[in-house]
mmCIF file of C-alpha atoms in Angstrom:
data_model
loop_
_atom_site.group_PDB
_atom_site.id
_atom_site.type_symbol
_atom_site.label_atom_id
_atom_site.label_comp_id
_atom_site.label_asym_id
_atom_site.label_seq_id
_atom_site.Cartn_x
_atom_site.Cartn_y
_atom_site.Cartn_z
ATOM 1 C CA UNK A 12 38.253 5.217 27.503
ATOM 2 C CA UNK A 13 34.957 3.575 28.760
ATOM 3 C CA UNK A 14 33.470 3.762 25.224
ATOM 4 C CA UNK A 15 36.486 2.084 23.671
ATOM 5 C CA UNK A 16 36.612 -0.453 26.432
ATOM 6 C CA UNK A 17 32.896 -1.727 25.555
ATOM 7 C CA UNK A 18 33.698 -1.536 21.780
ATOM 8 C CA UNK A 19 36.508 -3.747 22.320
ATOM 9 C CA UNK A 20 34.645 -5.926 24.595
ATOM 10 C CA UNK A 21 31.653 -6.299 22.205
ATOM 11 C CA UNK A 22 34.390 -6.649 18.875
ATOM 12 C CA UNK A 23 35.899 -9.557 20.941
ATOM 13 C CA UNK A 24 32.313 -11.148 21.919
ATOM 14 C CA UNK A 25 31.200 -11.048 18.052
ATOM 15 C CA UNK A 26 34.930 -12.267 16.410
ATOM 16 C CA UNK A 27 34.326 -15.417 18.821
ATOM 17 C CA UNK A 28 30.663 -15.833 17.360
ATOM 18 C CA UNK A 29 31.505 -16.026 14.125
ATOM 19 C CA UNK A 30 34.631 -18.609 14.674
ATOM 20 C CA UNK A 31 32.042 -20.535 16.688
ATOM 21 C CA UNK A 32 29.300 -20.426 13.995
ATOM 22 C CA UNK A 33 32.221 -21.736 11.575
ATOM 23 C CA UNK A 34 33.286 -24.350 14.172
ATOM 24 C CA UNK A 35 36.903 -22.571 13.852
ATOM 25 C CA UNK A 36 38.377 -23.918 17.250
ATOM 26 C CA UNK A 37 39.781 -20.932 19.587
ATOM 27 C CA UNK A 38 43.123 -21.923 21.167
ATOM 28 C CA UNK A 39 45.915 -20.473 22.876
ATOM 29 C CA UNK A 40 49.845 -20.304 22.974
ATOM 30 C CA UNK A 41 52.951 -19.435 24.536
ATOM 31 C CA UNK A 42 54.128 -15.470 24.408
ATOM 32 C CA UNK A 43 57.636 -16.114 25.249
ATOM 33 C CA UNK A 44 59.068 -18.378 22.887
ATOM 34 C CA UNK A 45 63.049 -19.935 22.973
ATOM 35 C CA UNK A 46 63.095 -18.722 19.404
ATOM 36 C CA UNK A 47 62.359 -15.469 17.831
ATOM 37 C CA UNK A 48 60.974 -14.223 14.260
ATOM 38 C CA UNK A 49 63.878 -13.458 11.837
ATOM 39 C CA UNK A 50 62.021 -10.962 9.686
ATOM 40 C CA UNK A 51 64.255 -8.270 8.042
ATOM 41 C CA UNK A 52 61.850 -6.154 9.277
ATOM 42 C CA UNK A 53 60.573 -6.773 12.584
ATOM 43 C CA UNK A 54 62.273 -6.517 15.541
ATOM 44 C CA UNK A 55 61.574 -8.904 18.988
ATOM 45 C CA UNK A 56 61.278 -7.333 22.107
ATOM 46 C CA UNK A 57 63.390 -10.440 24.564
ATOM 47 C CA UNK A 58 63.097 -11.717 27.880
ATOM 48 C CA UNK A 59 65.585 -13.358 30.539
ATOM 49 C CA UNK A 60 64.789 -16.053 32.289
ATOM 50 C CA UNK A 61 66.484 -17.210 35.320
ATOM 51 C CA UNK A 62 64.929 -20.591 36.346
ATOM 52 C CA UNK A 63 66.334 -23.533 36.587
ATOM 53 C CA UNK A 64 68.530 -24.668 33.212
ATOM 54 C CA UNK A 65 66.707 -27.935 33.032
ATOM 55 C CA UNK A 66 63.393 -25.161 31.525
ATOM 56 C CA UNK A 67 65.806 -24.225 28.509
ATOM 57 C CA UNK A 68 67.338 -21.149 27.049
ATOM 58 C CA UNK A 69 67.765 -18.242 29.621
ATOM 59 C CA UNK A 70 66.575 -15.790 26.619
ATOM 60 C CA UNK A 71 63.041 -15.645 25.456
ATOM 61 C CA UNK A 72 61.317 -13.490 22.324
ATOM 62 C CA UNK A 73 58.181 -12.486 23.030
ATOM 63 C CA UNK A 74 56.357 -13.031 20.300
ATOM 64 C CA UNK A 75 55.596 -11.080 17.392
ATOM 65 C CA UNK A 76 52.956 -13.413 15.778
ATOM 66 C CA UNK A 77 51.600 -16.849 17.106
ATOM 67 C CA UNK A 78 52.402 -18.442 13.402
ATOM 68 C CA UNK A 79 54.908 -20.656 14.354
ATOM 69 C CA UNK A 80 52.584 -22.193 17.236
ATOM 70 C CA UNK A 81 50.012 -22.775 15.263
ATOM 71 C CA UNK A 82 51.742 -24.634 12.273
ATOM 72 C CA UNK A 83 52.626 -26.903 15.128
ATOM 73 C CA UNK A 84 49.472 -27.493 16.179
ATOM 74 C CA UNK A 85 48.083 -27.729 12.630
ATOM 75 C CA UNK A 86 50.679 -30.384 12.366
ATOM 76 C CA UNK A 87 49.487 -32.571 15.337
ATOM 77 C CA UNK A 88 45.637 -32.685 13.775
ATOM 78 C CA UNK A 89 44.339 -29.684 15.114
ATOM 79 C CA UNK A 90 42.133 -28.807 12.032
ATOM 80 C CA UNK A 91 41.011 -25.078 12.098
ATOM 81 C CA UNK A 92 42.330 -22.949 14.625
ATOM 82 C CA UNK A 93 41.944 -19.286 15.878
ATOM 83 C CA UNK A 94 43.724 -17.190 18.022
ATOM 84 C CA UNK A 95 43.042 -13.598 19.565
ATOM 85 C CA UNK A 96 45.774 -12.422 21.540
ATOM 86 C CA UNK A 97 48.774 -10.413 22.232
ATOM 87 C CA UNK A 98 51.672 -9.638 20.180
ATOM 88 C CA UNK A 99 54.794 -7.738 20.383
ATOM 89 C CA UNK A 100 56.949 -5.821 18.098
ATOM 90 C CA UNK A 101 59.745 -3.459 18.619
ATOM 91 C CA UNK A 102 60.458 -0.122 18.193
ATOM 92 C CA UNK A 103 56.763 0.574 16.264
ATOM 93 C CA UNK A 104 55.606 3.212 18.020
ATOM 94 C CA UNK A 105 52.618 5.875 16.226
ATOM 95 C CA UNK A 106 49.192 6.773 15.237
ATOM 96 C CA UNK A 107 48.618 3.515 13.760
ATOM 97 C CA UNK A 108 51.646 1.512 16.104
ATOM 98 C CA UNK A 109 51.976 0.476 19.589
ATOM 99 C CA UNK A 110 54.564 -2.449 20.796
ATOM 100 C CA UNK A 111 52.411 -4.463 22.272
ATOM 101 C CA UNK A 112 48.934 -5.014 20.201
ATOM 102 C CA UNK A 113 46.156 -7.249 19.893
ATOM 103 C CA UNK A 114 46.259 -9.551 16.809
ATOM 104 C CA UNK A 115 43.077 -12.305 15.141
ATOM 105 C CA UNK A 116 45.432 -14.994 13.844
ATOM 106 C CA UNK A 117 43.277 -17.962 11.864
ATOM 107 C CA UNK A 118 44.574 -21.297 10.142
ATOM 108 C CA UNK A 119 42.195 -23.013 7.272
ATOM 109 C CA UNK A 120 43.262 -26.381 6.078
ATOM 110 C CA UNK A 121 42.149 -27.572 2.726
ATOM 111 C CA UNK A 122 41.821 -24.070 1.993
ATOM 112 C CA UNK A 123 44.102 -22.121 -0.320
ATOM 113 C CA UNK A 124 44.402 -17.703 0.294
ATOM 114 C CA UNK A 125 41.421 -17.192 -2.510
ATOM 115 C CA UNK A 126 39.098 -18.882 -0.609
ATOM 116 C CA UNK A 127 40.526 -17.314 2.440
ATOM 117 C CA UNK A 128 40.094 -13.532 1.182
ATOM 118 C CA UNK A 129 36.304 -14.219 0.820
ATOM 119 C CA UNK A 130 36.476 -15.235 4.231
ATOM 120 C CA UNK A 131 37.694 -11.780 5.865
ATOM 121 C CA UNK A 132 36.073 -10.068 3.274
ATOM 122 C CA UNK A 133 32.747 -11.787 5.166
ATOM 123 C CA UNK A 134 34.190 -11.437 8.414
ATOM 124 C CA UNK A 135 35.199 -7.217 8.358
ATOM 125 C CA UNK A 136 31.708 -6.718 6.456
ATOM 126 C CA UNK A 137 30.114 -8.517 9.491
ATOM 127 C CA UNK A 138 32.220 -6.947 12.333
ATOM 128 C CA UNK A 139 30.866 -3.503 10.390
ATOM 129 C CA UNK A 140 27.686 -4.504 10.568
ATOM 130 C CA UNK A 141 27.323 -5.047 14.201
ATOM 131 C CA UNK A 142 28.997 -1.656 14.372
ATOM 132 C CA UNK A 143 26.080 -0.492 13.143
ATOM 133 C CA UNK A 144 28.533 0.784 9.768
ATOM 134 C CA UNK A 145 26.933 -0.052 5.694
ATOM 135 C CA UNK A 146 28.809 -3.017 4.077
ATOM 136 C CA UNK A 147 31.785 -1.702 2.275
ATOM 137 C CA UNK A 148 32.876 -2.140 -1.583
ATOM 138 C CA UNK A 149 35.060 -4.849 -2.173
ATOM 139 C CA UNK A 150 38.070 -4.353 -4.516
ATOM 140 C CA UNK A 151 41.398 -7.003 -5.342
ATOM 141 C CA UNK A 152 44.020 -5.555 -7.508
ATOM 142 C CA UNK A 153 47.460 -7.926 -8.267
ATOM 143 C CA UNK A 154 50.309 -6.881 -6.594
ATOM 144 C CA UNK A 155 51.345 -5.311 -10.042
ATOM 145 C CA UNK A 156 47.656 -3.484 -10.926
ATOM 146 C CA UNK A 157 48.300 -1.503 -7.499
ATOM 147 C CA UNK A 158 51.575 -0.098 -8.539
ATOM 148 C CA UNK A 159 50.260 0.775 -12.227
ATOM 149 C CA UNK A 160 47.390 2.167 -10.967
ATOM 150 C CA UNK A 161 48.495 4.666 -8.436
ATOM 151 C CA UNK A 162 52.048 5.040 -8.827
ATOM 152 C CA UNK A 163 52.600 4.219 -12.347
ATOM 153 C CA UNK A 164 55.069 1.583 -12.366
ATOM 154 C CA UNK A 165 55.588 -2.193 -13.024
ATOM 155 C CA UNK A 166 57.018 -3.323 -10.001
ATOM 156 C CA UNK A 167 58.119 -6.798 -11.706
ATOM 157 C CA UNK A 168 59.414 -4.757 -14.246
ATOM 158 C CA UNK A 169 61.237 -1.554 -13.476
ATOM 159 C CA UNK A 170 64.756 -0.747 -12.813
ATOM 160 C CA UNK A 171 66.337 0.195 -9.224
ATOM 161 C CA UNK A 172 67.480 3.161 -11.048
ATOM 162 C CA UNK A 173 64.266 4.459 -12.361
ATOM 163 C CA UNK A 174 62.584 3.825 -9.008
ATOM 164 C CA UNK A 175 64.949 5.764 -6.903
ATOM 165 C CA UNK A 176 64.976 8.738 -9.429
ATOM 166 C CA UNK A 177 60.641 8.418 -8.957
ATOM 167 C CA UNK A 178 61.320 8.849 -5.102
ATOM 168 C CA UNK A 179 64.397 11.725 -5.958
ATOM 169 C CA UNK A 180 61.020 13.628 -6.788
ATOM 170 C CA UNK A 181 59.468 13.138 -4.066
ATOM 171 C CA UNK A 182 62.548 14.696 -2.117
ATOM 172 C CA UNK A 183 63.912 11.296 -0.764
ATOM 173 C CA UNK A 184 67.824 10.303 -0.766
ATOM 174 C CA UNK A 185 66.944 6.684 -1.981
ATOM 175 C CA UNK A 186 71.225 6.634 -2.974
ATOM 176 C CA UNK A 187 71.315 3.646 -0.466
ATOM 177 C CA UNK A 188 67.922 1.930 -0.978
ATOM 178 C CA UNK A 189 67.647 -1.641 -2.179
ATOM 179 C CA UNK A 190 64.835 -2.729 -4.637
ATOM 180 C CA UNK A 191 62.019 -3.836 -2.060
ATOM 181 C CA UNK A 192 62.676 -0.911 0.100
ATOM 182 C CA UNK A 193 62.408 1.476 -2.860
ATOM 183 C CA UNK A 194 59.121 -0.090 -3.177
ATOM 184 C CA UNK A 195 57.828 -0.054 0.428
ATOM 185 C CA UNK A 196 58.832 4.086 0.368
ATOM 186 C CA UNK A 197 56.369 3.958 -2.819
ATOM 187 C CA UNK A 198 53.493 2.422 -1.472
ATOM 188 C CA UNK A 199 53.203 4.027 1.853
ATOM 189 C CA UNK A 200 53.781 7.606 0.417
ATOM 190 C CA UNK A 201 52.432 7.490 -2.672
ATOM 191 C CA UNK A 202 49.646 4.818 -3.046
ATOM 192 C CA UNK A 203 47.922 4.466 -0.034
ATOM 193 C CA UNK A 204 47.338 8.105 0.518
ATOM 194 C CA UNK A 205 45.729 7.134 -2.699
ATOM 195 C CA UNK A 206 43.360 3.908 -1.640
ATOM 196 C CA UNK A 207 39.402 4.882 -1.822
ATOM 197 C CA UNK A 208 37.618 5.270 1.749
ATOM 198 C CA UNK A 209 35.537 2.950 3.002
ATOM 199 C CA UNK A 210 36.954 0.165 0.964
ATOM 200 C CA UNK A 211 38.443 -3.294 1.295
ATOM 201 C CA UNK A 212 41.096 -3.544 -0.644
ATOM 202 C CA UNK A 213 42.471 -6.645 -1.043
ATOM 203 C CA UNK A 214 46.281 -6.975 -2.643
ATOM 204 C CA UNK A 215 47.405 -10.410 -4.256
ATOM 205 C CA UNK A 216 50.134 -11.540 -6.078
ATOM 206 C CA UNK A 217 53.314 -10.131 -4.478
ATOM 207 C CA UNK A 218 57.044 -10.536 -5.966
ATOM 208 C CA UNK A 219 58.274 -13.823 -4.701
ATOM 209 C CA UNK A 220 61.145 -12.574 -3.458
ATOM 210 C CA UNK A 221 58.292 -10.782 -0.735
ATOM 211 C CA UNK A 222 56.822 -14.399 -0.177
ATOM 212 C CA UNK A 223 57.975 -14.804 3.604
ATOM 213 C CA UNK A 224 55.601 -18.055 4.850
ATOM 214 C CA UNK A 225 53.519 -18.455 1.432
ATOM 215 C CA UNK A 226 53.755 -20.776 -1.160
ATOM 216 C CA UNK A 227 55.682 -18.867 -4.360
ATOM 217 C CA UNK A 228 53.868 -19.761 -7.940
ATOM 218 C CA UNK A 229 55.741 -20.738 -10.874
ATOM 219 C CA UNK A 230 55.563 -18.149 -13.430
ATOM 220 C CA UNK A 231 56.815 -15.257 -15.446
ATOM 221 C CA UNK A 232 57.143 -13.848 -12.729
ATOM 222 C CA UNK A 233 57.194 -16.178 -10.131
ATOM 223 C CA UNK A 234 54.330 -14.590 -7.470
ATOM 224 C CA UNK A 235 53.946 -15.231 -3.897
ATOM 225 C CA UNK A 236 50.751 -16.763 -3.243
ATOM 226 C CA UNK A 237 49.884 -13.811 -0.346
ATOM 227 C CA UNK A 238 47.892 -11.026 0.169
ATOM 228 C CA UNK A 239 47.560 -7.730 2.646
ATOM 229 C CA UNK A 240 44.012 -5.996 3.511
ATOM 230 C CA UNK A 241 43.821 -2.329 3.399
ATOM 231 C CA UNK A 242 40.438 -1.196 5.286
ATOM 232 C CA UNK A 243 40.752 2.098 3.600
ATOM 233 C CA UNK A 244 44.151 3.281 3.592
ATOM 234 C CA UNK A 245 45.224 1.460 6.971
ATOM 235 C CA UNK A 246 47.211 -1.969 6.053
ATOM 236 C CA UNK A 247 45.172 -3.995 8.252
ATOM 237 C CA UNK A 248 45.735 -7.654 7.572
ATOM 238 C CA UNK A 249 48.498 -10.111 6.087
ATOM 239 C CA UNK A 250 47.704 -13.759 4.747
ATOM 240 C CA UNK A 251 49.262 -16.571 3.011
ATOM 241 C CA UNK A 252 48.517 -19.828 0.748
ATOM 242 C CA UNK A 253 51.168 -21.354 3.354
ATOM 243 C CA UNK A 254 54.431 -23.003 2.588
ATOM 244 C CA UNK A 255 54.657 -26.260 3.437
ATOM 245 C CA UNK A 256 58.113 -27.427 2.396
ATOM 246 C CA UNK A 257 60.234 -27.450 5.115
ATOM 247 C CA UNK A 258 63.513 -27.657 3.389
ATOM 248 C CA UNK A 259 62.861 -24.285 1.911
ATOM 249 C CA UNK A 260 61.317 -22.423 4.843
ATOM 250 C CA UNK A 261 64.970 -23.308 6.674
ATOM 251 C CA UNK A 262 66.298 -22.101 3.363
ATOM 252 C CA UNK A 263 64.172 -18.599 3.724
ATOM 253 C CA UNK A 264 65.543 -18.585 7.590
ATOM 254 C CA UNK A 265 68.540 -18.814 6.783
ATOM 255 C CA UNK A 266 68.234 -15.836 4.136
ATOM 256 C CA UNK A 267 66.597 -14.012 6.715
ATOM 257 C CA UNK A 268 69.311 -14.796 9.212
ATOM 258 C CA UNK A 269 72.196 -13.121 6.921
ATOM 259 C CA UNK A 270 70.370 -10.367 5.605
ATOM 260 C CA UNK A 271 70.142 -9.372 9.543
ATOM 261 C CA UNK A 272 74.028 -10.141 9.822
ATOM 262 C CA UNK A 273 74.585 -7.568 7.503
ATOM 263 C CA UNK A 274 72.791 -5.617 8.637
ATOM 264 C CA UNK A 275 74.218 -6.087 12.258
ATOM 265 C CA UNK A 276 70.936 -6.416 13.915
ATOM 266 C CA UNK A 277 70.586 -9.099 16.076
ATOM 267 C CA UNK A 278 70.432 -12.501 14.615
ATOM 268 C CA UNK A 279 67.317 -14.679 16.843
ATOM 269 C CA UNK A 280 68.172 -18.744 16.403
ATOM 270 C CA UNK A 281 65.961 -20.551 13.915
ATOM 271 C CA UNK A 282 62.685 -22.363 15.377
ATOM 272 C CA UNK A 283 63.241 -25.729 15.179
ATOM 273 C CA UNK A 284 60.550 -26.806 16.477
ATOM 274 C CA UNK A 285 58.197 -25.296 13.605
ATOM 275 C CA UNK A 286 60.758 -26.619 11.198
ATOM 276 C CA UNK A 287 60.308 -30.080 12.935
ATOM 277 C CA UNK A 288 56.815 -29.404 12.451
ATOM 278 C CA UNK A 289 56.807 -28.909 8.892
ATOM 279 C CA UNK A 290 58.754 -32.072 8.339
ATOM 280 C CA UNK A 291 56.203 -34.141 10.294
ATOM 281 C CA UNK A 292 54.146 -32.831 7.597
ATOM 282 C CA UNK A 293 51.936 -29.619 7.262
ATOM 283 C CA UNK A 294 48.576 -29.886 6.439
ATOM 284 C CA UNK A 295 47.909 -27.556 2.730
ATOM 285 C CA UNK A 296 46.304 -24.573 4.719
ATOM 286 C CA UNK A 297 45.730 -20.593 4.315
ATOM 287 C CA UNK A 298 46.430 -18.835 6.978
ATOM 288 C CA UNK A 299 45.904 -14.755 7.734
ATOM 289 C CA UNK A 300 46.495 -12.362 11.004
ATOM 290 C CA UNK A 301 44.590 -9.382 11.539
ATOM 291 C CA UNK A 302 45.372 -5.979 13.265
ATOM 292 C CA UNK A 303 42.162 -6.071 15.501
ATOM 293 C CA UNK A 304 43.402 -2.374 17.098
ATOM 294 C CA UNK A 305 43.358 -1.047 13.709
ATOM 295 C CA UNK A 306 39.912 -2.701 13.213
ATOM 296 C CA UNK A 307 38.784 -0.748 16.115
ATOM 297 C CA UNK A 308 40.088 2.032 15.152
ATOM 298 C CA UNK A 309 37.833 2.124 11.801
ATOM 299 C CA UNK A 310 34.784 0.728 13.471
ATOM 300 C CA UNK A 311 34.929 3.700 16.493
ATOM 301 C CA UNK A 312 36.457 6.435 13.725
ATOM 302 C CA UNK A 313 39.398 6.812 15.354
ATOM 303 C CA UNK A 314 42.534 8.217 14.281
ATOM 304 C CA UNK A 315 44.893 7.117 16.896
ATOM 305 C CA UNK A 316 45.741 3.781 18.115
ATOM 306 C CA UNK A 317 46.094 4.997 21.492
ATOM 307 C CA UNK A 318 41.984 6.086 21.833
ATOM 308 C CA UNK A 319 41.164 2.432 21.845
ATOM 309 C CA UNK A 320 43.486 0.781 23.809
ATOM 310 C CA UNK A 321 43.153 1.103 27.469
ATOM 311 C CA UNK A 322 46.707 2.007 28.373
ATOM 312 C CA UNK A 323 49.018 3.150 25.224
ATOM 313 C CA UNK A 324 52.575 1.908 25.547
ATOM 314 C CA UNK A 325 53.547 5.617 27.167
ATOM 315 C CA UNK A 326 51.107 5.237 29.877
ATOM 316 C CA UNK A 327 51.874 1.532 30.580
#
């Protein structure tokens, strides 16, 4: 525990040199938050507040990413921004999960999520370095080129029907799977078992209908202007080109909102303060958040997420 308590310690002192060397300004914001993330996929863990009523809603969401706080601040003039902080998600709970975790959230304006990739790319290779680790190879594949490649499919262009009879051999009941989740199955079972060691790979180019914050690109097919990190075969980090129309982020809410419904998961009420934000007027910006647990992980060759945090969720 010790050991991973200095690695963290010295991860933390060298992330802040290199923000400080790129005059990227560190800031902080709120954990609890009147308004939660409405993600299909990620679950809130809430709060109750019983204060006085003139301090606002009663429930609180404890944050699952500081996004939303820093488009606002990117929209009052901050210029580039950092954050290293907690987050919390529920219900993720594993070797490579833990509810509450420590996430590297940063915010470049002017910049679009090319220019941003070189940026983590220089970033992980540095952290690695002070680790005492070689540099790593550097590899981007499209969204499409990762499918092809290690599962053999076109993921803009294949059927539901052929992709649930690909996971039928693989021994899965995928009867009641939609498209993307037929797709998410694939790439955690079959492809990044299959991502080379001691690599960045860097994914671009995802279906737009994956977009979530980013910025979708006209085409045929339309592509999400986004990208993930895998630092070997552990998803590490998730960035956009970001979206700055705030008609159609309410739009996305919204769709996120009644996917949820139908789901009958609980619905949290739309930010409107972000969405006020966007309206002011976003600055055109890339944005990315990074696991730094996950980092730690690789840079002490760990296998567990609990070995480098001080107290696991089940010891908390």
């Amino acid at each position: 525990m010790l050991d991973a308590l200095r690695a963290r310690a010295d991860l933390y002192a060298e992330i802040r040199r290199f923000f400080a060397e790129r005059e990227v300004l560190e800031v902080e914001t709120p954990i609890l938050s009147v308004a939660g993330n409405t993600d299909p996929q990620i679950d809130a863990l809430r709060a109750r507040f019983v204060g006085p009523h003139s301090a606002g809603g009663s429930v609180r969401y404890m944050r699952t990413s500081p996004e939303y706080f820093h488009k606002r601040l990117l929209a009052a003039g901050s210029g580039a921004i950092y954050e290293l902080g907690k987050v919390f998600r529920d219900g993720e709970f594993g070797a490579r999960h833990n509810p509450e975790f420590t996430l590297l959230e940063w915010y470049r304006p002017g910049w679009d999520h090319h220019r941003l990739i070189v940026e983590v790319a220089e970033l992980v290779q540095s952290l690695l370095s002070s680790a005492g680790q070689d540099q790593w190879p550097v590899q981007r594949l499209s969204f499409a080129e990762l499918f092809q490649r290690y599962a053999g499919v076109d993921p803009h262009r294949v059927s539901l029907a052929d992709l649930r009879a690909q996971l039928g051999g693989l021994e899965v009941n995928a009867g009641d799977f939609d498209f993307d989740q037929c797709l998410d199955y694939l790439r955690a079972a079959v492809i990044e078992p299959q991502l080379p060691q001691q690599t960045l790979t860097f994914v671009l180019d995802f279906p737009a209908n994956q977009a979530a914050l980013a910025r979708i690109r006209p085409g045929d097919p339309p592509l999400a202007e986004r990208f993930e990190l895998y630092l070997g075969q552990v998803e590490l980090a998730n960035g956009y080109h970001e979206l700055c129309d705030a008609a159609e982020q309410r739009q996305r809410l919204l769709a996120d909102q009644a996917r949820r419904a139908d789901q009958q998961r609980h619905c949290p009420p739309l930010d409107e303060a972000f969405l006020g934000a966007l309206e002011q007027g976003l600055p055109a910006c890339a944005g990315v958040a990074l696991g730094v647990d996950r980092l730690l992980m690789a840079l002490t060759g760990s296998s567990e997420i609990g070995s480098v945090i001080s107290f696991p969720f089940d010891q908390a």
